[in-house]
């Protein structure tokens, strides 16, 4: 039985024996013993010929290993041309809002720059990468599958590199370190001749800049 009740579970059959026979004849939900569609069989055969150990999981998706990572190939029975390559769990995000922001920011930049790839963050904090496309027949799949697998690997590497860079970068809101106090009494430096001339004190004089002179700044810079 599935994890949730179906209409057949809620019904009250008139003939219990007939209902039991029908239940035995029906294939189990997600059973891999059910005959796979022809396109899935062709894909499995091609992957095996390329050296992959391909298998169908309990959901009917194709599972392979590529460059040390799990990759799933998903299908849509209602859309036979749709194919999805998926690499789950490429990054684990904690519950902090700051790290979730960093993950989403890095994913957004890569989604804008990479072709066909999408990086998404699940509600449980796991980030995954997928490549989605529409294909017409097994020949098209054979042509693009190696590139899709390489794209998953490249996108995973770039995403993790961006996350490492973000985590090494200091937070923008962190307070600056206080400056060490200067030893001895603080001395006011004497104004330079250029400053005296700008404030109207004469080019070579030793007159100090006063508050009244600073108040006349607009006149000093007036045309």
PDB file of N, CA, C and O in Angstrom, residues 146-221:
ATOM      1  N   UNK A 146      26.415  13.336 -23.193  1.00  0.00           N
ATOM      2  CA  UNK A 146      27.743  13.627 -22.626  1.00  0.00           C
ATOM      3  C   UNK A 146      27.919  15.088 -22.245  1.00  0.00           C
ATOM      4  O   UNK A 146      28.517  15.393 -21.209  1.00  0.00           O
ATOM      5  N   UNK A 147      27.393  15.988 -23.058  1.00  0.00           N
ATOM      6  CA  UNK A 147      27.528  17.411 -22.734  1.00  0.00           C
ATOM      7  C   UNK A 147      26.706  17.774 -21.500  1.00  0.00           C
ATOM      8  O   UNK A 147      27.137  18.593 -20.670  1.00  0.00           O
ATOM      9  N   UNK A 148      25.528  17.176 -21.352  1.00  0.00           N
ATOM     10  CA  UNK A 148      24.706  17.445 -20.168  1.00  0.00           C
ATOM     11  C   UNK A 148      25.401  16.964 -18.902  1.00  0.00           C
ATOM     12  O   UNK A 148      25.386  17.649 -17.865  1.00  0.00           O
ATOM     13  N   UNK A 149      26.023  15.801 -18.963  1.00  0.00           N
ATOM     14  CA  UNK A 149      26.738  15.282 -17.797  1.00  0.00           C
ATOM     15  C   UNK A 149      27.937  16.169 -17.459  1.00  0.00           C
ATOM     16  O   UNK A 149      28.201  16.445 -16.282  1.00  0.00           O
ATOM     17  N   UNK A 150      28.658  16.620 -18.469  1.00  0.00           N
ATOM     18  CA  UNK A 150      29.786  17.519 -18.227  1.00  0.00           C
ATOM     19  C   UNK A 150      29.312  18.857 -17.658  1.00  0.00           C
ATOM     20  O   UNK A 150      29.982  19.463 -16.815  1.00  0.00           O
ATOM     21  N   UNK A 151      28.159  19.321 -18.116  1.00  0.00           N
ATOM     22  CA  UNK A 151      27.615  20.572 -17.611  1.00  0.00           C
ATOM     23  C   UNK A 151      27.252  20.452 -16.137  1.00  0.00           C
ATOM     24  O   UNK A 151      27.484  21.378 -15.351  1.00  0.00           O
ATOM     25  N   UNK A 152      26.704  19.320 -15.731  1.00  0.00           N
ATOM     26  CA  UNK A 152      26.416  19.107 -14.311  1.00  0.00           C
ATOM     27  C   UNK A 152      27.693  19.179 -13.482  1.00  0.00           C
ATOM     28  O   UNK A 152      27.723  19.807 -12.414  1.00  0.00           O
ATOM     29  N   UNK A 153      28.766  18.533 -13.979  1.00  0.00           N
ATOM     30  CA  UNK A 153      30.029  18.572 -13.248  1.00  0.00           C
ATOM     31  C   UNK A 153      30.621  19.967 -13.178  1.00  0.00           C
ATOM     32  O   UNK A 153      31.079  20.410 -12.113  1.00  0.00           O
ATOM     33  N   UNK A 154      30.617  20.685 -14.310  1.00  0.00           N
ATOM     34  CA  UNK A 154      31.164  22.034 -14.321  1.00  0.00           C
ATOM     35  C   UNK A 154      30.362  22.996 -13.460  1.00  0.00           C
ATOM     36  O   UNK A 154      30.936  23.830 -12.750  1.00  0.00           O
ATOM     37  N   UNK A 155      29.042  22.899 -13.501  1.00  0.00           N
ATOM     38  CA  UNK A 155      28.203  23.786 -12.694  1.00  0.00           C
ATOM     39  C   UNK A 155      28.384  23.499 -11.205  1.00  0.00           C
ATOM     40  O   UNK A 155      28.394  24.425 -10.381  1.00  0.00           O
ATOM     41  N   UNK A 156      28.545  22.224 -10.849  1.00  0.00           N
ATOM     42  CA  UNK A 156      28.787  21.874  -9.446  1.00  0.00           C
ATOM     43  C   UNK A 156      30.085  22.493  -8.962  1.00  0.00           C
ATOM     44  O   UNK A 156      30.157  23.071  -7.862  1.00  0.00           O
ATOM     45  N   UNK A 157      31.141  22.407  -9.768  1.00  0.00           N
ATOM     46  CA  UNK A 157      32.441  22.965  -9.377  1.00  0.00           C
ATOM     47  C   UNK A 157      32.350  24.480  -9.241  1.00  0.00           C
ATOM     48  O   UNK A 157      32.841  25.049  -8.253  1.00  0.00           O
ATOM     49  N   UNK A 158      31.738  25.154 -10.201  1.00  0.00           N
ATOM     50  CA  UNK A 158      31.650  26.615 -10.146  1.00  0.00           C
ATOM     51  C   UNK A 158      30.822  27.070  -8.954  1.00  0.00           C
ATOM     52  O   UNK A 158      31.163  28.054  -8.284  1.00  0.00           O
ATOM     53  N   UNK A 159      29.733  26.360  -8.681  1.00  0.00           N
ATOM     54  CA  UNK A 159      28.877  26.754  -7.556  1.00  0.00           C
ATOM     55  C   UNK A 159      29.632  26.606  -6.229  1.00  0.00           C
ATOM     56  O   UNK A 159      29.587  27.504  -5.369  1.00  0.00           O
ATOM     57  N   UNK A 160      30.324  25.498  -6.053  1.00  0.00           N
ATOM     58  CA  UNK A 160      31.069  25.310  -4.808  1.00  0.00           C
ATOM     59  C   UNK A 160      32.208  26.311  -4.672  1.00  0.00           C
ATOM     60  O   UNK A 160      32.496  26.785  -3.563  1.00  0.00           O
ATOM     61  N   UNK A 161      32.862  26.668  -5.775  1.00  0.00           N
ATOM     62  CA  UNK A 161      33.908  27.672  -5.718  1.00  0.00           C
ATOM     63  C   UNK A 161      33.349  29.026  -5.309  1.00  0.00           C
ATOM     64  O   UNK A 161      33.952  29.752  -4.512  1.00  0.00           O
ATOM     65  N   UNK A 162      32.190  29.394  -5.832  1.00  0.00           N
ATOM     66  CA  UNK A 162      31.586  30.666  -5.454  1.00  0.00           C
ATOM     67  C   UNK A 162      31.186  30.670  -3.986  1.00  0.00           C
ATOM     68  O   UNK A 162      31.320  31.678  -3.296  1.00  0.00           O
ATOM     69  N   UNK A 163      30.697  29.526  -3.482  1.00  0.00           N
ATOM     70  CA  UNK A 163      30.319  29.457  -2.076  1.00  0.00           C
ATOM     71  C   UNK A 163      31.555  29.553  -1.181  1.00  0.00           C
ATOM     72  O   UNK A 163      31.513  30.199  -0.129  1.00  0.00           O
ATOM     73  N   UNK A 164      32.670  28.944  -1.589  1.00  0.00           N
ATOM     74  CA  UNK A 164      33.899  29.075  -0.801  1.00  0.00           C
ATOM     75  C   UNK A 164      34.359  30.532  -0.763  1.00  0.00           C
ATOM     76  O   UNK A 164      34.784  31.037   0.286  1.00  0.00           O
ATOM     77  N   UNK A 165      34.281  31.210  -1.905  1.00  0.00           N
ATOM     78  CA  UNK A 165      34.682  32.614  -1.954  1.00  0.00           C
ATOM     79  C   UNK A 165      33.767  33.477  -1.084  1.00  0.00           C
ATOM     80  O   UNK A 165      34.232  34.394  -0.397  1.00  0.00           O
ATOM     81  N   UNK A 166      32.469  33.195  -1.106  1.00  0.00           N
ATOM     82  CA  UNK A 166      31.529  33.977  -0.299  1.00  0.00           C
ATOM     83  C   UNK A 166      31.772  33.754   1.185  1.00  0.00           C
ATOM     84  O   UNK A 166      31.678  34.697   1.980  1.00  0.00           O
ATOM     85  N   UNK A 167      32.092  32.530   1.577  1.00  0.00           N
ATOM     86  CA  UNK A 167      32.296  32.240   2.990  1.00  0.00           C
ATOM     87  C   UNK A 167      33.621  32.798   3.505  1.00  0.00           C
ATOM     88  O   UNK A 167      33.754  33.066   4.694  1.00  0.00           O
ATOM     89  N   UNK A 168      34.613  32.961   2.609  1.00  0.00           N
ATOM     90  CA  UNK A 168      35.882  33.568   3.018  1.00  0.00           C
ATOM     91  C   UNK A 168      35.788  35.084   3.111  1.00  0.00           C
ATOM     92  O   UNK A 168      36.582  35.712   3.810  1.00  0.00           O
ATOM     93  N   UNK A 169      34.820  35.663   2.433  1.00  0.00           N
ATOM     94  CA  UNK A 169      34.693  37.112   2.412  1.00  0.00           C
ATOM     95  C   UNK A 169      34.117  37.602   3.728  1.00  0.00           C
ATOM     96  O   UNK A 169      33.140  37.041   4.236  1.00  0.00           O
ATOM     97  N   UNK A 170      34.700  38.672   4.359  1.00  0.00           N
ATOM     98  CA  UNK A 170      34.146  39.171   5.623  1.00  0.00           C
ATOM     99  C   UNK A 170      32.768  39.761   5.409  1.00  0.00           C
ATOM    100  O   UNK A 170      32.446  40.281   4.341  1.00  0.00           O
ATOM    101  N   UNK A 171      31.964  39.658   6.435  1.00  0.00           N
ATOM    102  CA  UNK A 171      30.602  40.191   6.344  1.00  0.00           C
ATOM    103  C   UNK A 171      30.644  41.694   6.173  1.00  0.00           C
ATOM    104  O   UNK A 171      31.452  42.397   6.789  1.00  0.00           O
ATOM    105  N   UNK A 172      29.746  42.208   5.331  1.00  0.00           N
ATOM    106  CA  UNK A 172      29.749  43.648   5.044  1.00  0.00           C
ATOM    107  C   UNK A 172      29.345  44.464   6.255  1.00  0.00           C
ATOM    108  O   UNK A 172      29.732  45.619   6.399  1.00  0.00           O
ATOM    109  N   UNK A 173      28.560  43.897   7.160  1.00  0.00           N
ATOM    110  CA  UNK A 173      28.105  44.647   8.328  1.00  0.00           C
ATOM    111  C   UNK A 173      28.979  44.494   9.540  1.00  0.00           C
ATOM    112  O   UNK A 173      28.636  44.972  10.622  1.00  0.00           O
ATOM    113  N   UNK A 174      30.121  43.830   9.441  1.00  0.00           N
ATOM    114  CA  UNK A 174      30.986  43.632  10.596  1.00  0.00           C
ATOM    115  C   UNK A 174      31.658  44.945  10.969  1.00  0.00           C
ATOM    116  O   UNK A 174      32.111  45.698  10.105  1.00  0.00           O
ATOM    117  N   UNK A 175      31.742  45.254  12.271  1.00  0.00           N
ATOM    118  CA  UNK A 175      32.336  46.539  12.675  1.00  0.00           C
ATOM    119  C   UNK A 175      33.831  46.556  12.419  1.00  0.00           C
ATOM    120  O   UNK A 175      34.513  45.539  12.500  1.00  0.00           O
ATOM    121  N   UNK A 176      34.346  47.728  12.112  1.00  0.00           N
ATOM    122  CA  UNK A 176      35.780  47.881  11.865  1.00  0.00           C
ATOM    123  C   UNK A 176      36.539  47.831  13.181  1.00  0.00           C
ATOM    124  O   UNK A 176      36.021  48.202  14.235  1.00  0.00           O
ATOM    125  N   UNK A 177      37.771  47.377  13.136  1.00  0.00           N
ATOM    126  CA  UNK A 177      38.592  47.293  14.335  1.00  0.00           C
ATOM    127  C   UNK A 177      38.938  48.698  14.805  1.00  0.00           C
ATOM    128  O   UNK A 177      39.302  49.568  14.000  1.00  0.00           O
ATOM    129  N   UNK A 178      38.820  48.951  16.119  1.00  0.00           N
ATOM    130  CA  UNK A 178      39.133  50.306  16.616  1.00  0.00           C
ATOM    131  C   UNK A 178      40.612  50.618  16.460  1.00  0.00           C
ATOM    132  O   UNK A 178      41.470  49.749  16.607  1.00  0.00           O
ATOM    133  N   UNK A 179      40.903  51.864  16.146  1.00  0.00           N
ATOM    134  CA  UNK A 179      42.292  52.289  15.973  1.00  0.00           C
ATOM    135  C   UNK A 179      42.977  52.400  17.323  1.00  0.00           C
ATOM    136  O   UNK A 179      42.359  52.780  18.327  1.00  0.00           O
ATOM    137  N   UNK A 180      44.251  52.064  17.368  1.00  0.00           N
ATOM    138  CA  UNK A 180      45.003  52.145  18.608  1.00  0.00           C
ATOM    139  C   UNK A 180      45.238  53.610  18.963  1.00  0.00           C
ATOM    140  O   UNK A 180      45.566  54.434  18.098  1.00  0.00           O
ATOM    141  N   UNK A 181      45.073  53.964  20.245  1.00  0.00           N
ATOM    142  CA  UNK A 181      45.284  55.378  20.639  1.00  0.00           C
ATOM    143  C   UNK A 181      46.741  55.775  20.472  1.00  0.00           C
ATOM    144  O   UNK A 181      47.655  54.991  20.714  1.00  0.00           O
ATOM    145  N   UNK A 182      46.953  57.008  20.048  1.00  0.00           N
ATOM    146  CA  UNK A 182      48.317  57.512  19.855  1.00  0.00           C
ATOM    147  C   UNK A 182      48.950  57.818  21.193  1.00  0.00           C
ATOM    148  O   UNK A 182      48.277  58.266  22.133  1.00  0.00           O
ATOM    149  N   UNK A 183      50.224  57.574  21.312  1.00  0.00           N
ATOM    150  CA  UNK A 183      50.947  57.837  22.543  1.00  0.00           C
ATOM    151  C   UNK A 183      51.313  59.321  22.626  1.00  0.00           C
ATOM    152  O   UNK A 183      51.693  59.934  21.639  1.00  0.00           O
ATOM    153  N   UNK A 184      51.204  59.881  23.843  1.00  0.00           N
ATOM    154  CA  UNK A 184      51.590  61.269  24.064  1.00  0.00           C
ATOM    155  C   UNK A 184      50.480  62.231  23.679  1.00  0.00           C
ATOM    156  O   UNK A 184      49.448  61.847  23.127  1.00  0.00           O
ATOM    157  N   UNK A 185      50.646  63.517  23.976  1.00  0.00           N
ATOM    158  CA  UNK A 185      49.618  64.523  23.646  1.00  0.00           C
ATOM    159  C   UNK A 185      49.478  64.701  22.142  1.00  0.00           C
ATOM    160  O   UNK A 185      50.445  64.639  21.396  1.00  0.00           O
ATOM    161  N   UNK A 186      48.247  64.885  21.751  1.00  0.00           N
ATOM    162  CA  UNK A 186      47.968  65.060  20.329  1.00  0.00           C
ATOM    163  C   UNK A 186      48.344  66.464  19.900  1.00  0.00           C
ATOM    164  O   UNK A 186      47.979  67.447  20.547  1.00  0.00           O
ATOM    165  N   UNK A 187      49.092  66.567  18.827  1.00  0.00           N
ATOM    166  CA  UNK A 187      49.524  67.859  18.324  1.00  0.00           C
ATOM    167  C   UNK A 187      48.789  68.199  17.047  1.00  0.00           C
ATOM    168  O   UNK A 187      48.569  67.335  16.200  1.00  0.00           O
ATOM    169  N   UNK A 188      48.389  69.454  16.914  1.00  0.00           N
ATOM    170  CA  UNK A 188      47.715  69.918  15.713  1.00  0.00           C
ATOM    171  C   UNK A 188      48.766  70.330  14.697  1.00  0.00           C
ATOM    172  O   UNK A 188      49.579  71.222  14.980  1.00  0.00           O
ATOM    173  N   UNK A 189      48.808  69.701  13.525  1.00  0.00           N
ATOM    174  CA  UNK A 189      49.834  70.059  12.542  1.00  0.00           C
ATOM    175  C   UNK A 189      49.631  71.473  12.017  1.00  0.00           C
ATOM    176  O   UNK A 189      48.500  71.944  11.862  1.00  0.00           O
ATOM    177  N   UNK A 190      50.731  72.138  11.753  1.00  0.00           N
ATOM    178  CA  UNK A 190      50.654  73.492  11.220  1.00  0.00           C
ATOM    179  C   UNK A 190      50.172  73.462   9.796  1.00  0.00           C
ATOM    180  O   UNK A 190      50.482  72.536   9.036  1.00  0.00           O
ATOM    181  N   UNK A 191      49.358  74.430   9.389  1.00  0.00           N
ATOM    182  CA  UNK A 191      48.865  74.452   8.014  1.00  0.00           C
ATOM    183  C   UNK A 191      49.984  74.678   7.019  1.00  0.00           C
ATOM    184  O   UNK A 191      50.936  75.402   7.289  1.00  0.00           O
ATOM    185  N   UNK A 192      49.884  74.039   5.893  1.00  0.00           N
ATOM    186  CA  UNK A 192      50.875  74.201   4.842  1.00  0.00           C
ATOM    187  C   UNK A 192      50.668  75.517   4.131  1.00  0.00           C
ATOM    188  O   UNK A 192      49.568  76.087   4.163  1.00  0.00           O
ATOM    189  N   UNK A 193      51.661  76.018   3.459  1.00  0.00           N
ATOM    190  CA  UNK A 193      51.480  77.293   2.705  1.00  0.00           C
ATOM    191  C   UNK A 193      50.377  77.206   1.681  1.00  0.00           C
ATOM    192  O   UNK A 193      49.640  78.153   1.467  1.00  0.00           O
ATOM    193  N   UNK A 194      50.218  76.026   1.050  1.00  0.00           N
ATOM    194  CA  UNK A 194      49.165  75.922   0.038  1.00  0.00           C
ATOM    195  C   UNK A 194      47.805  76.055   0.678  1.00  0.00           C
ATOM    196  O   UNK A 194      46.897  76.676   0.144  1.00  0.00           O
ATOM    197  N   UNK A 195      47.663  75.460   1.895  1.00  0.00           N
ATOM    198  CA  UNK A 195      46.384  75.575   2.589  1.00  0.00           C
ATOM    199  C   UNK A 195      46.124  76.996   3.021  1.00  0.00           C
ATOM    200  O   UNK A 195      45.010  77.497   2.939  1.00  0.00           O
ATOM    201  N   UNK A 196      47.190  77.695   3.491  1.00  0.00           N
ATOM    202  CA  UNK A 196      46.992  79.083   3.898  1.00  0.00           C
ATOM    203  C   UNK A 196      46.555  79.938   2.728  1.00  0.00           C
ATOM    204  O   UNK A 196      45.678  80.795   2.853  1.00  0.00           O
ATOM    205  N   UNK A 197      47.137  79.701   1.561  1.00  0.00           N
ATOM    206  CA  UNK A 197      46.753  80.497   0.405  1.00  0.00           C
ATOM    207  C   UNK A 197      45.325  80.240  -0.009  1.00  0.00           C
ATOM    208  O   UNK A 197      44.591  81.141  -0.402  1.00  0.00           O
ATOM    209  N   UNK A 198      44.875  78.986   0.088  1.00  0.00           N
ATOM    210  CA  UNK A 198      43.512  78.650  -0.305  1.00  0.00           C
ATOM    211  C   UNK A 198      42.500  79.294   0.600  1.00  0.00           C
ATOM    212  O   UNK A 198      41.408  79.671   0.181  1.00  0.00           O
ATOM    213  N   UNK A 199      42.877  79.415   1.905  1.00  0.00           N
ATOM    214  CA  UNK A 199      41.931  79.985   2.850  1.00  0.00           C
ATOM    215  C   UNK A 199      42.118  81.489   3.020  1.00  0.00           C
ATOM    216  O   UNK A 199      41.571  82.083   3.940  1.00  0.00           O
ATOM    217  N   UNK A 200      42.958  82.099   2.175  1.00  0.00           N
ATOM    218  CA  UNK A 200      43.086  83.550   2.225  1.00  0.00           C
ATOM    219  C   UNK A 200      44.106  84.040   3.211  1.00  0.00           C
ATOM    220  O   UNK A 200      44.088  85.213   3.572  1.00  0.00           O
ATOM    221  N   UNK A 201      45.000  83.170   3.697  1.00  0.00           N
ATOM    222  CA  UNK A 201      45.965  83.601   4.692  1.00  0.00           C
ATOM    223  C   UNK A 201      47.275  84.049   4.097  1.00  0.00           C
ATOM    224  O   UNK A 201      48.205  84.328   4.847  1.00  0.00           O
ATOM    225  N   UNK A 202      47.431  84.084   2.778  1.00  0.00           N
ATOM    226  CA  UNK A 202      48.698  84.498   2.198  1.00  0.00           C
ATOM    227  C   UNK A 202      49.546  83.314   1.843  1.00  0.00           C
ATOM    228  O   UNK A 202      49.528  82.304   2.522  1.00  0.00           O
ATOM    229  N   UNK A 203      50.300  83.420   0.763  1.00  0.00           N
ATOM    230  CA  UNK A 203      51.059  82.290   0.265  1.00  0.00           C
ATOM    231  C   UNK A 203      52.186  81.892   1.167  1.00  0.00           C
ATOM    232  O   UNK A 203      52.456  80.732   1.368  1.00  0.00           O
ATOM    233  N   UNK A 204      52.908  82.846   1.799  1.00  0.00           N
ATOM    234  CA  UNK A 204      54.076  82.447   2.561  1.00  0.00           C
ATOM    235  C   UNK A 204      53.977  82.775   4.019  1.00  0.00           C
ATOM    236  O   UNK A 204      54.954  82.662   4.743  1.00  0.00           O
ATOM    237  N   UNK A 205      52.836  83.299   4.493  1.00  0.00           N
ATOM    238  CA  UNK A 205      52.697  83.666   5.884  1.00  0.00           C
ATOM    239  C   UNK A 205      52.556  82.467   6.782  1.00  0.00           C
ATOM    240  O   UNK A 205      52.414  81.343   6.345  1.00  0.00           O
ATOM    241  N   UNK A 206      52.593  82.746   8.107  1.00  0.00           N
ATOM    242  CA  UNK A 206      52.463  81.682   9.095  1.00  0.00           C
ATOM    243  C   UNK A 206      51.164  81.790   9.868  1.00  0.00           C
ATOM    244  O   UNK A 206      51.042  81.269  10.955  1.00  0.00           O
ATOM    245  N   UNK A 207      50.195  82.519   9.337  1.00  0.00           N
ATOM    246  CA  UNK A 207      48.925  82.708  10.029  1.00  0.00           C
ATOM    247  C   UNK A 207      48.170  81.387  10.082  1.00  0.00           C
ATOM    248  O   UNK A 207      48.044  80.679   9.081  1.00  0.00           O
ATOM    249  N   UNK A 208      47.663  81.043  11.265  1.00  0.00           N
ATOM    250  CA  UNK A 208      46.900  79.814  11.417  1.00  0.00           C
ATOM    251  C   UNK A 208      45.496  79.997  10.869  1.00  0.00           C
ATOM    252  O   UNK A 208      44.944  81.084  10.852  1.00  0.00           O
ATOM    253  N   UNK A 209      44.898  78.856  10.439  1.00  0.00           N
ATOM    254  CA  UNK A 209      43.530  78.889   9.929  1.00  0.00           C
ATOM    255  C   UNK A 209      42.589  78.993  11.100  1.00  0.00           C
ATOM    256  O   UNK A 209      42.618  78.165  12.010  1.00  0.00           O
ATOM    257  N   UNK A 210      41.739  80.005  11.131  1.00  0.00           N
ATOM    258  CA  UNK A 210      40.792  80.200  12.225  1.00  0.00           C
ATOM    259  C   UNK A 210      39.411  79.794  11.792  1.00  0.00           C
ATOM    260  O   UNK A 210      39.133  79.560  10.614  1.00  0.00           O
ATOM    261  N   UNK A 211      38.502  79.704  12.782  1.00  0.00           N
ATOM    262  CA  UNK A 211      37.128  79.332  12.477  1.00  0.00           C
ATOM    263  C   UNK A 211      36.451  80.373  11.611  1.00  0.00           C
ATOM    264  O   UNK A 211      35.598  80.074  10.786  1.00  0.00           O
ATOM    265  N   UNK A 212      36.826  81.642  11.784  1.00  0.00           N
ATOM    266  CA  UNK A 212      36.213  82.686  10.950  1.00  0.00           C
ATOM    267  C   UNK A 212      36.659  82.559   9.508  1.00  0.00           C
ATOM    268  O   UNK A 212      35.904  82.825   8.572  1.00  0.00           O
ATOM    269  N   UNK A 213      37.934  82.113   9.304  1.00  0.00           N
ATOM    270  CA  UNK A 213      38.412  81.926   7.934  1.00  0.00           C
ATOM    271  C   UNK A 213      37.703  80.764   7.270  1.00  0.00           C
ATOM    272  O   UNK A 213      37.341  80.819   6.104  1.00  0.00           O
ATOM    273  N   UNK A 214      37.470  79.645   8.049  1.00  0.00           N
ATOM    274  CA  UNK A 214      36.751  78.493   7.501  1.00  0.00           C
ATOM    275  C   UNK A 214      35.330  78.874   7.151  1.00  0.00           C
ATOM    276  O   UNK A 214      34.753  78.401   6.173  1.00  0.00           O
ATOM    277  N   UNK A 215      34.752  79.806   7.920  1.00  0.00           N
ATOM    278  CA  UNK A 215      33.399  80.239   7.605  1.00  0.00           C
ATOM    279  C   UNK A 215      33.298  80.992   6.299  1.00  0.00           C
ATOM    280  O   UNK A 215      32.227  81.135   5.733  1.00  0.00           O
ATOM    281  N   UNK A 216      34.446  81.495   5.806  1.00  0.00           N
ATOM    282  CA  UNK A 216      34.453  82.237   4.554  1.00  0.00           C
ATOM    283  C   UNK A 216      34.827  81.352   3.361  1.00  0.00           C
ATOM    284  O   UNK A 216      35.220  81.844   2.320  1.00  0.00           O
ATOM    285  N   UNK A 217      34.703  80.024   3.522  1.00  0.00           N
ATOM    286  CA  UNK A 217      35.053  79.110   2.428  1.00  0.00           C
ATOM    287  C   UNK A 217      34.296  79.406   1.149  1.00  0.00           C
ATOM    288  O   UNK A 217      34.868  79.380   0.053  1.00  0.00           O
ATOM    289  N   UNK A 218      32.991  79.679   1.176  1.00  0.00           N
ATOM    290  CA  UNK A 218      32.308  79.960  -0.108  1.00  0.00           C
ATOM    291  C   UNK A 218      32.913  81.128  -0.846  1.00  0.00           C
ATOM    292  O   UNK A 218      32.992  81.127  -2.070  1.00  0.00           O
ATOM    293  N   UNK A 219      33.386  82.173  -0.102  1.00  0.00           N
ATOM    294  CA  UNK A 219      33.989  83.315  -0.773  1.00  0.00           C
ATOM    295  C   UNK A 219      35.331  82.945  -1.397  1.00  0.00           C
ATOM    296  O   UNK A 219      35.731  83.436  -2.435  1.00  0.00           O
ATOM    297  N   UNK A 220      36.065  82.039  -0.721  1.00  0.00           N
ATOM    298  CA  UNK A 220      37.383  81.652  -1.217  1.00  0.00           C
ATOM    299  C   UNK A 220      37.275  80.922  -2.535  1.00  0.00           C
ATOM    300  O   UNK A 220      38.162  80.994  -3.380  1.00  0.00           O
ATOM    301  N   UNK A 221      36.199  80.126  -2.715  1.00  0.00           N
ATOM    302  CA  UNK A 221      36.039  79.346  -3.929  1.00  0.00           C
ATOM    303  C   UNK A 221      35.109  79.997  -4.925  1.00  0.00           C
ATOM    304  O   UNK A 221      34.761  79.408  -5.950  1.00  0.00           O
TER     305      UNK A 221
END
